[in-house]
C-alpha positions as a printed NumPy array, in Angstrom:
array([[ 30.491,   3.077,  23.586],
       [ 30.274,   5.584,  26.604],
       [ 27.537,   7.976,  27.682],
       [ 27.377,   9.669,  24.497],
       [ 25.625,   8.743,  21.39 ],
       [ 24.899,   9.797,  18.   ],
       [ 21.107,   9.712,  17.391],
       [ 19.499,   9.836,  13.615],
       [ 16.595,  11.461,  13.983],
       [ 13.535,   9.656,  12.683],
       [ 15.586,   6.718,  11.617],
       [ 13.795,   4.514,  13.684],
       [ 10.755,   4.475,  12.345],
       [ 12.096,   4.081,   8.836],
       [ 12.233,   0.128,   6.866],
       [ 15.408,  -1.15 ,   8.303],
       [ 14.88 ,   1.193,  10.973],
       [ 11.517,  -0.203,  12.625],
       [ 12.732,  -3.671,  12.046],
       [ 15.754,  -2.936,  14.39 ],
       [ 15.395,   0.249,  16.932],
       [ 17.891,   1.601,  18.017],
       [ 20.698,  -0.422,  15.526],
       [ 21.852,   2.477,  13.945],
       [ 22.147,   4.848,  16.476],
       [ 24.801,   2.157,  17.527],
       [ 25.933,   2.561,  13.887],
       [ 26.211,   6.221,  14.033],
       [ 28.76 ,   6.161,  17.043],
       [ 30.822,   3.517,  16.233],
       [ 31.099,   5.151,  12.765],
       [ 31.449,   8.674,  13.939],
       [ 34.116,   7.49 ,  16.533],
       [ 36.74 ,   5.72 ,  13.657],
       [ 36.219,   8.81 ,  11.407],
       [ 37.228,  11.386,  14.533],
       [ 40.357,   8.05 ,  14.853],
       [ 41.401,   7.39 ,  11.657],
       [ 40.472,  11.064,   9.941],
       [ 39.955,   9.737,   6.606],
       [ 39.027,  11.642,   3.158],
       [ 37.138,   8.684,   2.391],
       [ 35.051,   5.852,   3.306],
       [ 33.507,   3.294,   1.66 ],
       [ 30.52 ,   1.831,   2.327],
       [ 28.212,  -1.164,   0.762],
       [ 25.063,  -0.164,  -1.455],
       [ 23.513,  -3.33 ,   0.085],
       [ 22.459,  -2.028,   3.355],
       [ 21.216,   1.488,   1.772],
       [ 19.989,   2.994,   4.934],
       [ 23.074,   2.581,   6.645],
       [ 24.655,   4.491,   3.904],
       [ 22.334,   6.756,   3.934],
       [ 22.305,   7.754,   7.797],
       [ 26.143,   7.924,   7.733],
       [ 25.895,  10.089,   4.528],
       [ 23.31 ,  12.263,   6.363],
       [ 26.11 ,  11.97 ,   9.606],
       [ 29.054,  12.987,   7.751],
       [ 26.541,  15.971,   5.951],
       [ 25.333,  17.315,   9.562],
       [ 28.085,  16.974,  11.636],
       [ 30.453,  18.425,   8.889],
       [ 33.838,  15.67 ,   8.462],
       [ 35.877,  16.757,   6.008],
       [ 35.327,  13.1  ,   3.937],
       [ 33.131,  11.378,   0.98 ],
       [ 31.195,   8.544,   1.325],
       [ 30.912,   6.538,  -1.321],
       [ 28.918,   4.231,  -2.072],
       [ 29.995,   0.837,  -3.47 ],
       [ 27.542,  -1.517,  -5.353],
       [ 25.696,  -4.252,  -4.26 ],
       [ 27.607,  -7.495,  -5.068],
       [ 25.765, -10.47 ,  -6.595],
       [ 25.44 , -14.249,  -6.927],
       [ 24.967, -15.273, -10.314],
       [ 21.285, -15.663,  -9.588],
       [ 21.038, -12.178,  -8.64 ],
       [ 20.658, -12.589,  -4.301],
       [ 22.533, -10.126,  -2.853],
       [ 26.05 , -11.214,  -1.498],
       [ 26.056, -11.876,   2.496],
       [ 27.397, -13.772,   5.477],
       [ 24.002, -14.408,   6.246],
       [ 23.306, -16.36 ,   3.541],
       [ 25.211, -19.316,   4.746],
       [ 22.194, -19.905,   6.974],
       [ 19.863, -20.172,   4.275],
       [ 18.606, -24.234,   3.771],
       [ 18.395, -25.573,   0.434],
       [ 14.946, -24.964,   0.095],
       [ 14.966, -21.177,   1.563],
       [ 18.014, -20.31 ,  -0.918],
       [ 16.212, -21.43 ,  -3.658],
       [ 13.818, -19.076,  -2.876],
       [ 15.519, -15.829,  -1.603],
       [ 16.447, -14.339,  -4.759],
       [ 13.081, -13.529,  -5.235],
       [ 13.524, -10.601,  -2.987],
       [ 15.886,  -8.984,  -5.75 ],
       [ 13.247, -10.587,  -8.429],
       [ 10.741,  -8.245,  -6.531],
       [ 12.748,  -4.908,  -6.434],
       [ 13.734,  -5.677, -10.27 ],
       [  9.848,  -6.135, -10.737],
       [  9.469,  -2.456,  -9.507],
       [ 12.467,  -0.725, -10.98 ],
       [ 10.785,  -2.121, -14.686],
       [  7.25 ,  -0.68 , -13.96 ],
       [  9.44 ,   2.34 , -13.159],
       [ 11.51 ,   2.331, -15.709],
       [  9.929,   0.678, -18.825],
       [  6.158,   1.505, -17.867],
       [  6.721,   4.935, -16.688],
       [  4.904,   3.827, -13.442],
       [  5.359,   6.831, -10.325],
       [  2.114,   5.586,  -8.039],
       [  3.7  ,   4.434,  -4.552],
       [  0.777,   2.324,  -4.125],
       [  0.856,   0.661,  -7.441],
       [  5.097,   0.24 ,  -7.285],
       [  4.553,  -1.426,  -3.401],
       [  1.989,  -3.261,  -4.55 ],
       [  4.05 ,  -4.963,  -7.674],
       [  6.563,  -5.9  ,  -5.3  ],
       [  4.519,  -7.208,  -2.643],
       [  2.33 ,  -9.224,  -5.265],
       [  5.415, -10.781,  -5.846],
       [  6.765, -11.693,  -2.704],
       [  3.634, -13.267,  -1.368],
       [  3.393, -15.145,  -5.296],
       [  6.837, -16.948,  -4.941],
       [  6.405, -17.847,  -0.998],
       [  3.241, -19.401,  -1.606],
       [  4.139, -21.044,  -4.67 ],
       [  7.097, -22.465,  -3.25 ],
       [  5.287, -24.116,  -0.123],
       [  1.734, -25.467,   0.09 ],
       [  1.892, -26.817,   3.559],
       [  3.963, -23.744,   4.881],
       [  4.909, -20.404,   4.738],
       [  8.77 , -20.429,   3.869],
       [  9.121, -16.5  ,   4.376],
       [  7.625, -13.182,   5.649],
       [  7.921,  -9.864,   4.554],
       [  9.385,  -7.556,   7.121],
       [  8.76 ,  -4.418,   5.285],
       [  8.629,  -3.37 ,   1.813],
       [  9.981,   0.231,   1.725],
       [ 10.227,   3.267,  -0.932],
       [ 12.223,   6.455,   0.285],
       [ 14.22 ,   9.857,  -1.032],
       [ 17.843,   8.295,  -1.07 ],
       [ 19.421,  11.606,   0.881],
       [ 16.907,  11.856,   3.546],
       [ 14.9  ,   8.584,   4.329],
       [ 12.108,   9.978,   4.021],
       [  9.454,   7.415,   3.046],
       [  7.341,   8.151,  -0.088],
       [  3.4  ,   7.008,   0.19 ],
       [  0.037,   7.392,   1.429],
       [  1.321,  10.14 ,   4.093],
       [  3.912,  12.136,   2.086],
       [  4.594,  11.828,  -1.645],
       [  2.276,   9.636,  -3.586],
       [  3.645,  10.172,  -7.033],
       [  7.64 ,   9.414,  -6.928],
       [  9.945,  11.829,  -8.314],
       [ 12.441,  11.363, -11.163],
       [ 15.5  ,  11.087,  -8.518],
       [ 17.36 ,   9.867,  -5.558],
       [ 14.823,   7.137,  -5.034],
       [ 15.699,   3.995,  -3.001],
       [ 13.357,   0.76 ,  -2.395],
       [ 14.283,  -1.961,   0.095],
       [ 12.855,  -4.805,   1.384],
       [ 13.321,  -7.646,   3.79 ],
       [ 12.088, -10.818,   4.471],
       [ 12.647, -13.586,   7.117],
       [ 13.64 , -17.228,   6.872],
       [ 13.048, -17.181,  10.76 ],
       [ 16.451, -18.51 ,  11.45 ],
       [ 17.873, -16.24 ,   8.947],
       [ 16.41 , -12.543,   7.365],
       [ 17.822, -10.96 ,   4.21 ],
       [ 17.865,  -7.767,   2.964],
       [ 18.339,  -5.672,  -0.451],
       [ 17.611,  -2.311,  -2.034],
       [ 18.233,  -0.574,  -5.598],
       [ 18.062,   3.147,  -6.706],
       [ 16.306,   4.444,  -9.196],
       [ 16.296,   7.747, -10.837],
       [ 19.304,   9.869, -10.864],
       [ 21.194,  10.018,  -7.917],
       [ 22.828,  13.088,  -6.603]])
């Protein structure tokens, strides 16, 4: 990559972020090098990993490329886990289970939604209830999962709603994520909620 890097600030300690340091600085420069390449108008990018989008959104934003970035939705198996390579490394019994990680963002987009819920506390805690439910449920003599993180932001900047910032969510640009870990395997998924600008 060279001796030159392009560094989101703050990323790191964000979800995806503090599960991986460093990853998306690595992102940013490979990124930033094929748009100064290929000078497109625009680029396309998966929903699926949000923060990604959302760090190369911010990118594009601050270092001023003359593109859009948009945003293309998550694609789904029938039983709702997001699509991904990793998946193939999923066993029978871990598969079964890992669309409960979309089972527990859907759980907190309805309390949102339907209920009218905006506590961070209460929304994190409806999704980690959840998560911890199903893995226990699904294994009495082990633990088939762990959560990695369990994450509410804004959608434009990253920054994360909660106990330290916001604790009452706003009506837009609002992205939770999660991911857990098979051990040999971790998934990931996110939705939006509220309008998005």
């Amino acid at each position: 990559l060279g001796r030159t890097h392009v560094v989101p600030k703050g990323i790191d300690f964000l979800s995806e972020g503090a599960a991986r340091p460093g990853f998306f600085t690595g992102v940013a420069t490979v990124v930033c090098k094929l748009f100064n390449i290929v000078q497109p108008t625009r680029a396309y990018f998966g929903q699926k990993d949000g923060l990604q989008c959302l760090v190369i959104r911010q990118m594009v934003r601050d270092l001023n490329f003359p593109l859009q970035v948009v945003p293309c939705p998550t694609l789904r198996e029938d039983d709702g886990l997001a699509m991904s390579s990793r998946n193939v490394y999923l066993s029978k019994e871990q598969r079964t289970v890992a669309p409960t990680l979309y089972q527990s963002l859907l759980a907190v987009r309805n309390a949102y939604d339907q209920h009218g819920e905006r506590s961070y506390d209460k929304l994190i805690k409806i999704g980690m209830d959840l998560l911890n439910e199903r893995k226990e449920i699904q294994s009495s003599s082990k633990t088939l999962f762990s959560v990695q993180y369990f994450s509410i932001c804004d959608a434009v900047d990253g920054t994360e709603f909660g106990p330290e910032n916001t604790k009452m969510l706003p009506e837009q640009n609002i992205m939770v994520s999660a991911a857990i870990d098979f051990g040999d395997c971790r998934i990931l998924d996110n939705i939006l909620l509220g309008e998005q600008s």
